Short mmCIF file of C-alpha atoms in Angstrom, two decimals:
data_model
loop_
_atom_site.label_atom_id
_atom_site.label_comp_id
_atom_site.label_asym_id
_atom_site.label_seq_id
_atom_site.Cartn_x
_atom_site.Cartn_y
_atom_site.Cartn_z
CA UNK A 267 -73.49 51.05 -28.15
CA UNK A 268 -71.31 53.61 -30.46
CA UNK A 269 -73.03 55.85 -32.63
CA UNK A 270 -71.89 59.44 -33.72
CA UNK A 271 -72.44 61.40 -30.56
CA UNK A 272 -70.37 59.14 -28.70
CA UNK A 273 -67.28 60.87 -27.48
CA UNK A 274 -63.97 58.58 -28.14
CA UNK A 275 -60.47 58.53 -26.92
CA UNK A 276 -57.41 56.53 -27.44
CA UNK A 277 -54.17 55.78 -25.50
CA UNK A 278 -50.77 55.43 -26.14
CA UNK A 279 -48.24 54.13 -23.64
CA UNK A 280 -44.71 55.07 -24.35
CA UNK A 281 -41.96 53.22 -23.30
CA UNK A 282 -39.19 49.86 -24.07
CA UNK A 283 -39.65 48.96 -20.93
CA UNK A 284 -42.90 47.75 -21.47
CA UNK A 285 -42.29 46.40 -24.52
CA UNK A 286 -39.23 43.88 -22.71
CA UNK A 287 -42.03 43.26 -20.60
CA UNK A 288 -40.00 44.32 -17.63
CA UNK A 289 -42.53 46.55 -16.34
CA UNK A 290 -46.44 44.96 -16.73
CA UNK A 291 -48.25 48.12 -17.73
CA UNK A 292 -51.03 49.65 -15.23
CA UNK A 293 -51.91 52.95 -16.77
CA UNK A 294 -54.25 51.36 -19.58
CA UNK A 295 -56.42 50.27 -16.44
CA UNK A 296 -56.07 52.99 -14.57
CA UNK A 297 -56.78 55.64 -17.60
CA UNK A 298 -59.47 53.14 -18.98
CA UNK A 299 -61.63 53.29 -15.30
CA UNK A 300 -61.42 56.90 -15.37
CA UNK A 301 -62.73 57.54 -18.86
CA UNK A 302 -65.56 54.87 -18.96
CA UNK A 303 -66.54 56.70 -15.90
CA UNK A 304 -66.18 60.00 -17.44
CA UNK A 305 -68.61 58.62 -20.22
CA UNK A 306 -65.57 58.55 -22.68
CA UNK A 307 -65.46 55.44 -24.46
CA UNK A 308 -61.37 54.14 -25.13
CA UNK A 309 -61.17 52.91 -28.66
CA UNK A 310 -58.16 51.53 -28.86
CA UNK A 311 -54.65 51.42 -27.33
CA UNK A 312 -50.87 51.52 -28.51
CA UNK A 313 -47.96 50.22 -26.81
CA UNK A 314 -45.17 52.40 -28.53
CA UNK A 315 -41.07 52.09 -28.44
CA UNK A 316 -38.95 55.27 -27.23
CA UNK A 317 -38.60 56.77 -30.84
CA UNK A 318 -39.72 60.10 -31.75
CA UNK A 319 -40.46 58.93 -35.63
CA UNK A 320 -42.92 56.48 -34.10
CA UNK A 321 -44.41 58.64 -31.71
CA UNK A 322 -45.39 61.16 -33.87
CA UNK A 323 -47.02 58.80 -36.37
CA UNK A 324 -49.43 57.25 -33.55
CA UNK A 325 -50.08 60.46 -32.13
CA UNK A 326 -50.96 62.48 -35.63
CA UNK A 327 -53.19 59.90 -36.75
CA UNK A 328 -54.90 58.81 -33.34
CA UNK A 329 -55.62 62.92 -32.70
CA UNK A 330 -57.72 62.66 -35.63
CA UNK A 331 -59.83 59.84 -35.32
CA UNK A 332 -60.68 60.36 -31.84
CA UNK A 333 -61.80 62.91 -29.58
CA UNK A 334 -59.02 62.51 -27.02
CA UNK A 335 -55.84 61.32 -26.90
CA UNK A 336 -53.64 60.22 -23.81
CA UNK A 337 -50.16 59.24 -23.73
CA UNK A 338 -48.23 58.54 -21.13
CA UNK A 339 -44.57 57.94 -20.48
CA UNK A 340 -41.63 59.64 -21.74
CA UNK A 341 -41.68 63.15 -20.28
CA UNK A 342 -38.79 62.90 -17.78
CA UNK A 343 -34.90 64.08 -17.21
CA UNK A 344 -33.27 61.57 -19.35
CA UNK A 345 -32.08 60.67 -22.42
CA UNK A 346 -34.93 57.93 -23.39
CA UNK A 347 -37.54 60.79 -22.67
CA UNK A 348 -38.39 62.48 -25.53
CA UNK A 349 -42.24 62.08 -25.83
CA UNK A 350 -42.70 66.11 -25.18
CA UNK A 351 -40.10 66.77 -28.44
CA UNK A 352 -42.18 64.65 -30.54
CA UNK A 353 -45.52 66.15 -29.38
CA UNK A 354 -43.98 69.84 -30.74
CA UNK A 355 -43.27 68.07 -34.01
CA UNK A 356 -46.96 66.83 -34.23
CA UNK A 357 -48.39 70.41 -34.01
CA UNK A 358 -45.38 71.47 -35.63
CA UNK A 359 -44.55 74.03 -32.42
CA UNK A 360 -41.14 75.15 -30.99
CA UNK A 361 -39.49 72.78 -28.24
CA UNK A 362 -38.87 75.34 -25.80
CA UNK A 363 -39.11 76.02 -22.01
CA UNK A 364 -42.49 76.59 -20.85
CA UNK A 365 -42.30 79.57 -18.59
CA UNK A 366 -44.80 78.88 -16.37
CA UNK A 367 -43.44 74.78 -15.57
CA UNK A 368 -39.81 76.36 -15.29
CA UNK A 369 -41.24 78.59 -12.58
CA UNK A 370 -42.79 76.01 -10.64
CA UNK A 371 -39.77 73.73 -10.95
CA UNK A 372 -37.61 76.92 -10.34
CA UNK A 373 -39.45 77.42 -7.14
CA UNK A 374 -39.27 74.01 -6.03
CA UNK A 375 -35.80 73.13 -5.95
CA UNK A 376 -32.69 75.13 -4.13
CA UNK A 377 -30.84 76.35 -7.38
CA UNK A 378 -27.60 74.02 -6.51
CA UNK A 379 -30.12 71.55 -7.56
CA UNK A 380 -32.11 72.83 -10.65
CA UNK A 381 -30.10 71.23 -13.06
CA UNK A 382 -30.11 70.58 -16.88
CA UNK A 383 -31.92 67.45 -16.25
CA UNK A 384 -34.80 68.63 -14.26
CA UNK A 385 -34.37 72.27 -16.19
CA UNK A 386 -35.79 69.47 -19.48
CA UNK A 387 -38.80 68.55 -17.98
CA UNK A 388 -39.52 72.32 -18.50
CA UNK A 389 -38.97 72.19 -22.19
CA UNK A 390 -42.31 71.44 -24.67
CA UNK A 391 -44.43 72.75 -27.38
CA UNK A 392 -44.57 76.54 -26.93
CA UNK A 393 -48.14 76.80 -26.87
CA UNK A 394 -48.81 73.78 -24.36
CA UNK A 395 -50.95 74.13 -21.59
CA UNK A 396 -49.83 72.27 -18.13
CA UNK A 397 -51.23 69.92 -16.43
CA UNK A 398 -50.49 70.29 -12.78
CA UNK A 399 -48.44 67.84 -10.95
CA UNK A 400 -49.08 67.55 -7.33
CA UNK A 401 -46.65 64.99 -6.34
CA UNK A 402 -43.52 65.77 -8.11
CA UNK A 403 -44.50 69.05 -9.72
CA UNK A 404 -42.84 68.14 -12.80
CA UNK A 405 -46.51 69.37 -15.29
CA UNK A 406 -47.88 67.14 -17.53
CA UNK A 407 -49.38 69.18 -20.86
CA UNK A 408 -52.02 69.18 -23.44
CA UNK A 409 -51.89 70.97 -26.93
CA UNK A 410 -55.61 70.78 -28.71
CA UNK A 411 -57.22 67.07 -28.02
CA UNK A 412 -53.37 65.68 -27.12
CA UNK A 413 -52.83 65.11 -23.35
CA UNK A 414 -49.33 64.03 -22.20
CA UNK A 415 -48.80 62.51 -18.75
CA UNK A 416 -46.19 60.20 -16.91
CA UNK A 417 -45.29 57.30 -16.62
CA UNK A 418 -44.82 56.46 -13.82
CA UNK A 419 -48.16 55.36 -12.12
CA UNK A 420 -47.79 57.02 -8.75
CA UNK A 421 -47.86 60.43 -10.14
CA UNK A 422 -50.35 59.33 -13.07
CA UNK A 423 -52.90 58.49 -10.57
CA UNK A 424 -52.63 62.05 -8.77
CA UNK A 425 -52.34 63.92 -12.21
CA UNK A 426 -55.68 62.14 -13.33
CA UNK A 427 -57.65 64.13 -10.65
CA UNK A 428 -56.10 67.08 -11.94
CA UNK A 429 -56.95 66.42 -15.43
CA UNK A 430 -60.93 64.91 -14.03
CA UNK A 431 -61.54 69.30 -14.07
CA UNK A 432 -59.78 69.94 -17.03
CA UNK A 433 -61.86 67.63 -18.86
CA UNK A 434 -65.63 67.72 -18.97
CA UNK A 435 -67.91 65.13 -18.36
CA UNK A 436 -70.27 63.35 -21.04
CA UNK A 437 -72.54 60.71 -20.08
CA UNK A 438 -71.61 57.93 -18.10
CA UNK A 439 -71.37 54.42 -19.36
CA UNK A 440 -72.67 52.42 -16.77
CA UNK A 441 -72.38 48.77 -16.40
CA UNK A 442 -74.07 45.67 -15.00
CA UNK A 443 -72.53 42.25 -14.35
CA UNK A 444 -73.97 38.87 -13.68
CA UNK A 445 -72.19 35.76 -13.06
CA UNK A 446 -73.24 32.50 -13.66
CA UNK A 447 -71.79 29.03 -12.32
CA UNK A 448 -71.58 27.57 -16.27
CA UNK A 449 -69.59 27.06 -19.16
CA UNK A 450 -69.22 30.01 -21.92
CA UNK A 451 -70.43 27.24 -24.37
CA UNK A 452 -73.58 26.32 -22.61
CA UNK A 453 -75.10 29.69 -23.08
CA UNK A 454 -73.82 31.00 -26.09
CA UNK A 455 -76.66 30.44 -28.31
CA UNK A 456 -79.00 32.09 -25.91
CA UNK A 457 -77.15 34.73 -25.28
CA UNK A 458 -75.88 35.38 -28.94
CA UNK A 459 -79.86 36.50 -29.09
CA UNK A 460 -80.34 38.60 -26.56
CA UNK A 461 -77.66 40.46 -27.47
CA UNK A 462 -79.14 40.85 -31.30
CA UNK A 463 -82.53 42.30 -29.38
CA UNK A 464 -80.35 45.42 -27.57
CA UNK A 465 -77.86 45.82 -30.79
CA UNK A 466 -76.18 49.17 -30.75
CA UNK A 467 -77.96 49.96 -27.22
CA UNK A 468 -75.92 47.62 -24.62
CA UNK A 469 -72.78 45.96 -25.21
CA UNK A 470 -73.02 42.33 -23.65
CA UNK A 471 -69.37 40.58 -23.34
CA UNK A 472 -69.14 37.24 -21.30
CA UNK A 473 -66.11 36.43 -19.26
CA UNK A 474 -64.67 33.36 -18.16
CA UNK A 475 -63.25 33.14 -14.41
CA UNK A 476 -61.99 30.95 -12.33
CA UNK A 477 -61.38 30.81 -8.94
CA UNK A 478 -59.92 28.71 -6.15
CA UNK A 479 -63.59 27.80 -5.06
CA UNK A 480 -65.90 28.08 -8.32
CA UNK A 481 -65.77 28.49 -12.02
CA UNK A 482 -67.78 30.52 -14.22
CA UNK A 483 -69.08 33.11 -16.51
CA UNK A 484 -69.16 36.76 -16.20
CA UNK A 485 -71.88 38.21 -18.11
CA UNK A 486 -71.14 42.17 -18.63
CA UNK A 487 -73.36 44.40 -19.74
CA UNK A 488 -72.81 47.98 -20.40
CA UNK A 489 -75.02 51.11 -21.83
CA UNK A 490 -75.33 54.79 -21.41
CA UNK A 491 -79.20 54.10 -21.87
CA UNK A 492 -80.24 53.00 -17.92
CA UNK A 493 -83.91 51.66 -18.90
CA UNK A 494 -82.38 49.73 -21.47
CA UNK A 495 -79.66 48.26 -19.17
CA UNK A 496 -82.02 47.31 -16.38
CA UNK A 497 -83.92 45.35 -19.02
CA UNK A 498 -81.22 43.77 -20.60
CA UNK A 499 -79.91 42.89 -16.99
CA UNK A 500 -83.74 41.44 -16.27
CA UNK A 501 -83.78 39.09 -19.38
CA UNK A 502 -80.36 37.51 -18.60
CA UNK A 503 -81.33 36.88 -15.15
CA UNK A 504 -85.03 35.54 -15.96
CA UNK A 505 -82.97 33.32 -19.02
CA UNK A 506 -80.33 32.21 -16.61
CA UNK A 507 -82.15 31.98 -13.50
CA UNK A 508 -80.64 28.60 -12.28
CA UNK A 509 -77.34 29.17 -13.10
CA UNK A 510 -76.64 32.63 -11.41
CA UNK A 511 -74.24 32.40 -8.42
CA UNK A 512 -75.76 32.52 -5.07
CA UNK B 1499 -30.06 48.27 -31.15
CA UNK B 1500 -32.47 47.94 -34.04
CA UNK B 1501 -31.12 46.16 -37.35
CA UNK B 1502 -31.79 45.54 -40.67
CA UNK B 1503 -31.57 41.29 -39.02
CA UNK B 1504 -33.62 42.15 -36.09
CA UNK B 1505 -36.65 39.58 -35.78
CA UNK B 1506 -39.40 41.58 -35.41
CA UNK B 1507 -43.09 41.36 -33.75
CA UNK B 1508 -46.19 42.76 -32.52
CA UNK B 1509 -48.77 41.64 -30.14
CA UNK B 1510 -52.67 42.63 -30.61
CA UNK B 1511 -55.31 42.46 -27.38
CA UNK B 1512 -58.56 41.77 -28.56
CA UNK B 1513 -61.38 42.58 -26.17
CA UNK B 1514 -63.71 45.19 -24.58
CA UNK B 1515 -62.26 44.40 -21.09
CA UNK B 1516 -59.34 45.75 -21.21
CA UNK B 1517 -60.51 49.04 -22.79
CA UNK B 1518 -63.32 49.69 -20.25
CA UNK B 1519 -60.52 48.87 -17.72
CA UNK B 1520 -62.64 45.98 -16.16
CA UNK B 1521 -59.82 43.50 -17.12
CA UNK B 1522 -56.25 44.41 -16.76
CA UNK B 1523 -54.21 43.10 -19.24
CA UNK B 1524 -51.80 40.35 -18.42
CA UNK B 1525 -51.17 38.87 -21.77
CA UNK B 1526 -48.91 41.86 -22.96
CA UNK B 1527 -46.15 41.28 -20.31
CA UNK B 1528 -46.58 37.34 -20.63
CA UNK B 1529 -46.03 37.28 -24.15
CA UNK B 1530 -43.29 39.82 -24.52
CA UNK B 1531 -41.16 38.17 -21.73
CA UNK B 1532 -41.34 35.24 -23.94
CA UNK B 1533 -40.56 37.02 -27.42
CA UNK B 1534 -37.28 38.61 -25.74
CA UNK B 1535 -36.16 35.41 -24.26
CA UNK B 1536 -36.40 34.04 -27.96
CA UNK B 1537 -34.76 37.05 -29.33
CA UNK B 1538 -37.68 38.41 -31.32
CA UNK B 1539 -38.53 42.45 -30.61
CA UNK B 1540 -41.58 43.33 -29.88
CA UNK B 1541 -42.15 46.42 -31.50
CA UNK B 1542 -45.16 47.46 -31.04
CA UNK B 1543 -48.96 46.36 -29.07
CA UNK B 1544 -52.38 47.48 -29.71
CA UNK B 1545 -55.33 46.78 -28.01
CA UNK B 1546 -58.83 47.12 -30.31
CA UNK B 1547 -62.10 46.44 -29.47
CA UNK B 1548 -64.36 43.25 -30.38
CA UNK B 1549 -65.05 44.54 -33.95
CA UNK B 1550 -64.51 42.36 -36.75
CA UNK B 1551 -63.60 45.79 -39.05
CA UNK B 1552 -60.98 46.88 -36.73
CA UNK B 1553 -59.08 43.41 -36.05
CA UNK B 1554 -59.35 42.90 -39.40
CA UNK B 1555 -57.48 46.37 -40.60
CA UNK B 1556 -55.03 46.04 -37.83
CA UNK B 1557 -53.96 42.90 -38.33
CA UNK B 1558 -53.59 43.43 -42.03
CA UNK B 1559 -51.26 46.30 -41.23
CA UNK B 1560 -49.30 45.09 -38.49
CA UNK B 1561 -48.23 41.57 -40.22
CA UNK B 1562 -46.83 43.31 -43.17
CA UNK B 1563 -44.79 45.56 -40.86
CA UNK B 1564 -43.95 42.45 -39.14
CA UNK B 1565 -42.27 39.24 -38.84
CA UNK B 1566 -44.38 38.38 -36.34
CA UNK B 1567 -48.01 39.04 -35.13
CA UNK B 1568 -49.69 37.66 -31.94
CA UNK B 1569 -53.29 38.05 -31.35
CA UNK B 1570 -54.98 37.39 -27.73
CA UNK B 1571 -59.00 37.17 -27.12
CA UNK B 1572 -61.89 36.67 -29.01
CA UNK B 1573 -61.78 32.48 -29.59
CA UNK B 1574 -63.82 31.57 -27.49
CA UNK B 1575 -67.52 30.36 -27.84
CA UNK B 1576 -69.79 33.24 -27.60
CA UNK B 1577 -71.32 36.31 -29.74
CA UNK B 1578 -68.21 38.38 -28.93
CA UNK B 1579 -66.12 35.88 -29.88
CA UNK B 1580 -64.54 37.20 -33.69
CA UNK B 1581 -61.23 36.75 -33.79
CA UNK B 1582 -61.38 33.56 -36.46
CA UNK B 1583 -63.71 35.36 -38.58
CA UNK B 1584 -61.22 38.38 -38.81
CA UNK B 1585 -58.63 36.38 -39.33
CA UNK B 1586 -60.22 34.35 -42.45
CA UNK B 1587 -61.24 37.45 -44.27
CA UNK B 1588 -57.54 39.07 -43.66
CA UNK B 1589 -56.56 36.04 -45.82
CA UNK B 1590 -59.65 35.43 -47.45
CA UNK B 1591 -60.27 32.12 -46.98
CA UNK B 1592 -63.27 30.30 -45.67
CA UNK B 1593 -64.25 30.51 -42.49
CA UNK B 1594 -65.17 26.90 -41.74
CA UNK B 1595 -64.77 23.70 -38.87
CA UNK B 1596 -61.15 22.74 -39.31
CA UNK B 1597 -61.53 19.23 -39.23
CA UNK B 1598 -58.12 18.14 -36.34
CA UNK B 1599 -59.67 21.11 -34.32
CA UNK B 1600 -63.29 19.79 -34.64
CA UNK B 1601 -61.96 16.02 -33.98
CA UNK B 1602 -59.90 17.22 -30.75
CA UNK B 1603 -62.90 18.49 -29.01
CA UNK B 1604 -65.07 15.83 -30.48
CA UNK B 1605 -63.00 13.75 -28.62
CA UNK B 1606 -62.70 15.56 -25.40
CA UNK B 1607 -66.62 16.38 -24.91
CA UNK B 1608 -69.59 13.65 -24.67
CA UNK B 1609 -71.52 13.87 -27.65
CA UNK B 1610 -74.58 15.61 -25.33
CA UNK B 1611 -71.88 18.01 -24.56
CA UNK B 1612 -70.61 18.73 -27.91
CA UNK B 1613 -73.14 21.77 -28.40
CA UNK B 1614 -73.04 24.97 -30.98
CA UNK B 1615 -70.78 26.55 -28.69
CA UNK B 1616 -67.80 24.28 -28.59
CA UNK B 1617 -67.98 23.30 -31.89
CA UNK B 1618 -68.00 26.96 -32.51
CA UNK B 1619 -64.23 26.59 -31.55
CA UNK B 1620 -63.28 24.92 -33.80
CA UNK B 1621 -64.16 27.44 -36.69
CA UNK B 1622 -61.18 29.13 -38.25
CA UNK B 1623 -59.47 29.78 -41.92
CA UNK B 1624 -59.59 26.77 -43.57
CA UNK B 1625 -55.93 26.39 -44.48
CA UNK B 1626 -55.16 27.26 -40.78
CA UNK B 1627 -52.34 25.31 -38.72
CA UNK B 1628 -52.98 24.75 -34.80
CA UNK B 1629 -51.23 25.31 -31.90
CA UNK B 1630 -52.30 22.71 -29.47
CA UNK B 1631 -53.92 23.94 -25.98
CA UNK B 1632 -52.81 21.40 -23.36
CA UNK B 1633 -55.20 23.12 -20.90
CA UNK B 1634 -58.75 23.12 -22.13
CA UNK B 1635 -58.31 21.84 -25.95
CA UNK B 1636 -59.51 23.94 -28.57
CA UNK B 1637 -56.89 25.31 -30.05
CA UNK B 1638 -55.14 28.43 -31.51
CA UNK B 1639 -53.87 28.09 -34.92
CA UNK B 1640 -51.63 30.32 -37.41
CA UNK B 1641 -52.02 31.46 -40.44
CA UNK B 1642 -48.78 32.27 -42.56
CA UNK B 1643 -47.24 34.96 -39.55
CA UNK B 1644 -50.34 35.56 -38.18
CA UNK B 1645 -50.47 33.13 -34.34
CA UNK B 1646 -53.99 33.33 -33.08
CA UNK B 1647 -54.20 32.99 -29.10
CA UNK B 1648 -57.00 32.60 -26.53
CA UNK B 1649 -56.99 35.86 -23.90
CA UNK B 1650 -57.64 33.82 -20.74
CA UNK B 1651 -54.04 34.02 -19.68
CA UNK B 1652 -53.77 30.70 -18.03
CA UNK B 1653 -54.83 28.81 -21.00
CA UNK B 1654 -52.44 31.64 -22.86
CA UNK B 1655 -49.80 30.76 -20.64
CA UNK B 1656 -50.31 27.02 -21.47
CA UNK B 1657 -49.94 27.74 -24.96
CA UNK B 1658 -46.90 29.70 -25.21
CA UNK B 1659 -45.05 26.64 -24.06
CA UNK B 1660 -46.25 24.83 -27.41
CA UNK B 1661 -45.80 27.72 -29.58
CA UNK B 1662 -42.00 28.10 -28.46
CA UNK B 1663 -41.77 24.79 -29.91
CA UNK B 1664 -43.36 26.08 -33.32
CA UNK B 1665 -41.26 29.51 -33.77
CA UNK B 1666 -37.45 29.24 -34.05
CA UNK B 1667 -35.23 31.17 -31.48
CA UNK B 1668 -33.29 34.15 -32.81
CA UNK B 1669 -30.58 35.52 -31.21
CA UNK B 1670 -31.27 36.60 -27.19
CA UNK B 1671 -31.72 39.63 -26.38
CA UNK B 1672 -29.69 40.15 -23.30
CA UNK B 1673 -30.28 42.80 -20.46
CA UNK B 1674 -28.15 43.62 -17.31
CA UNK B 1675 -29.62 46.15 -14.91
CA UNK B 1676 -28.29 48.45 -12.27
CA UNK B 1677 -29.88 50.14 -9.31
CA UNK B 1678 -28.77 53.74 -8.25
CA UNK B 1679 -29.41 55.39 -4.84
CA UNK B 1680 -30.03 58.79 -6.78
CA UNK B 1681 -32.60 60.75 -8.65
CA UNK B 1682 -33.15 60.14 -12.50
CA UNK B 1683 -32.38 64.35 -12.79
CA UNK B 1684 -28.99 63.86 -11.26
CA UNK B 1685 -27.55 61.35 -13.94
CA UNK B 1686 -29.10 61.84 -17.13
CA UNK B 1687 -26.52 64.09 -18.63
CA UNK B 1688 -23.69 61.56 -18.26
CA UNK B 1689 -26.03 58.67 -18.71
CA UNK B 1690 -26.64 60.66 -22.20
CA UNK B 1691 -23.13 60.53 -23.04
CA UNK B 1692 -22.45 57.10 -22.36
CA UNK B 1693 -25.60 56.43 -24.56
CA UNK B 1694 -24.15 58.14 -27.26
CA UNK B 1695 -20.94 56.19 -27.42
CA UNK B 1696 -22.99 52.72 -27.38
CA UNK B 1697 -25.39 53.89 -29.51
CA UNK B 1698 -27.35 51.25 -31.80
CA UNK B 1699 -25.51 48.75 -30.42
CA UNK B 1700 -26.90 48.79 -26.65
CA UNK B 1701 -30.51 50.73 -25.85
CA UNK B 1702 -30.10 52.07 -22.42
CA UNK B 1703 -33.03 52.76 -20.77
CA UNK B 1704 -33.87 55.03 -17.16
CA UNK B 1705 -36.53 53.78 -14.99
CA UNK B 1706 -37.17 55.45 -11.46
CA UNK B 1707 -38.10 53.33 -8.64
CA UNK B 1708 -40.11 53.38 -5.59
CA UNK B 1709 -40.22 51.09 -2.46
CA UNK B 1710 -41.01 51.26 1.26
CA UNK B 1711 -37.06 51.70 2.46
CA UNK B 1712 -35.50 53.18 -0.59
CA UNK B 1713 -36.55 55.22 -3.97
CA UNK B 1714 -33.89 55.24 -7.13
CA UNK B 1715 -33.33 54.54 -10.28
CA UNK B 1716 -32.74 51.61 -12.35
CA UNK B 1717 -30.52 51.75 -15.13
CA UNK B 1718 -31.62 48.89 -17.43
CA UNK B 1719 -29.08 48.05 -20.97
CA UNK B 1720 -30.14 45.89 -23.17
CA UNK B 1721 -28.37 44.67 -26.13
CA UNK B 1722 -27.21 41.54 -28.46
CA UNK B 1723 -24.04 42.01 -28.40
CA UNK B 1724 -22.42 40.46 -24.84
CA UNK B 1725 -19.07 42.24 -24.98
CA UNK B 1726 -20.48 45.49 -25.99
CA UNK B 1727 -23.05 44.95 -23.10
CA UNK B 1728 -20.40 43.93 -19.95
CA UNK B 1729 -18.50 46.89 -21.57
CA UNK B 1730 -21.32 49.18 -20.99
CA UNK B 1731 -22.13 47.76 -17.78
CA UNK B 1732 -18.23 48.29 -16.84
CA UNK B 1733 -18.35 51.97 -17.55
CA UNK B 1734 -21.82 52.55 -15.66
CA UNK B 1735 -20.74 50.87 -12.59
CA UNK B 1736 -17.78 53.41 -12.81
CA UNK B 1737 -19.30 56.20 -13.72
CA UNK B 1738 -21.56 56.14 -10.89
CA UNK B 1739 -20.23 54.15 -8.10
CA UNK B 1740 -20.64 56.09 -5.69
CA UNK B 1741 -24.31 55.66 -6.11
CA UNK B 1742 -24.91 51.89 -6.79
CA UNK B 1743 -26.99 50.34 -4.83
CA UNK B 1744 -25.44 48.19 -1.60
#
């Protein structure tokens, strides 16, 4: 399915706690949906540790090979969060207060309670522009194709329908799936072909699942070409016609 | 907390799935729960797409950065199915049936059963050492660092039990955590301090919280060092006990 005009983006999550594997990371999924939907095809992902050296490495050579990069993670009051300080030394910008998110923070709380640690959330590249934050109003930001978002899912999830305008639209991937009550192995060979007859026009993965009832194969098929896909989607059913799940 | 005698690792997710967001990933947190029980880091995760290029140049990288790489996906029967094929041409050797692998599911399946697919499975780098799979037989194998894991994460889960058996323990990683009835904001300044004067010897980490009767923070310390750790725990509690949680 990729070929030149496809636009690409890449993820980094930022964070030891995900690493411990005390907290099972959800943003991947949640940023993935979006995108595919979006028509933006996620190329690959990065699981990254607190540290600024390693943050800007990821991030200066994933902004080049793809159109988009996300991170998320890192851009709170405390000590661990430094993703914003490493994102200034990426497009090698000042680390400053950004007016305009110390004015809406500023606004937000009674001054007793502005203090240093929400006054940081405040501080990023110079020339970043924010994101807006409707649940905590703590901005997110994005310099050139880098967009930097939370952590925490919660406010993720309402900054990504912020970001859906800030981001325009290419053409959707859509998908197809098909299960069938077999074995992986019993269709591979046949489906090894039909694959080889839409190469580079749908992407055919197959699935295992298992469930408390039945077990099976998920065949999933995806293209941004929708004749194609409906014809892919009519050989595997005419190929596997008594196997698909009633 | 990072040292020169830290055991180090990565993990790489192999598979479509999880970067169109159908699939979330579940292997990440399994596996890393594991690695930090055993006292290994995991440093870093990437998830890449079902392209025999890219596994190829990311494993190559990773396992040189690494004590310790763990792939998950792409071993199964079908088309998609890569991962052994990466993995012989990152050592360049043959790709070929490794003959305890073949015999296993020779064994297992009635010779009607025994098709392309399955036998399939038993393809890997010739000089390739398994790691049994007590759930549905073919197996995973290793080459030099490299452990090579299925991505359904029951049959995963299976696994890791034999593979602790294969990879020596290290020294635990141990973690205490602490939940505070206050916002992140409120304590990060003295949490910074108190960072400061354990630093490299226990990561502290800040994670807010959410629930139906109560939101906080949790303040998680991890560290090798057990006195250093109940020391840092000791000064926490103190610091802030007016905000632990009842």
């Amino acid at each position: 399915m990729n070929n030149n005009k496809d636009i690409t983006s890449s993820i980094i999550i930022i964070g030891n706690e995900i690493l411990s594997g005390r907290t099972p990371d959800k943003n991947t999924s949640a940023l993935a949906k979006w995108l595919n939907k979006k028509g933006i095809l996620v190329k690959e992902v990065r699981i990254v540790e607190d540290n600024i050296n390693e943050i800007v490495y990821h991030v200066k050579y994933l902004k080049d090979k793809f159109n988009y990069v996300f991170t998320t993670g890192g851009i709170g009051p405390t000590h661990d969060d430094i993703t914003a300080e490493a994102i200034s030394v990426v497009f090698d910008q000042n680390y400053v207060y950004h007016k305009k998110a110390y004015q809406i923070l500023e606004d937000f709380y009674d001054k007793k309670n502005f203090n240093d640690g929400r006054k940081k959330m405040a501080k990023m590249p110079e020339k970043a522009k924010l994101i807006p934050n409707p649940k905590t109003f703590a901005a997110g930001f994005y310099v050139e194709n880098v967009y930097v978002l939370p952590g925490v899912p919660e406010i993720l999830n309402a900054m990504i329908n912020e970001l859906d305008k800030i981001i325009p639209n290419s053409t959707e991937i859509l998908s197809i799936s098909c299960d069938l009550i077999t074995k992986e192995s019993e269709i591979a060979d046949e489906l090894k072909n039909i694959q080889k007859s839409f190469e580079k026009v749908v992407d055919i993965g197959s699935y295992p699942f298992f469930n408390n009832l039945q077990s099976g194969t998920s065949i999933v098929m995806r293209s941004k070409n929708q004749k194609k896909l409906l014809e892919c989607e009519k050989i595997i059913r005419k190929s596997f016609s008594n196997l698909l799940k009633k």
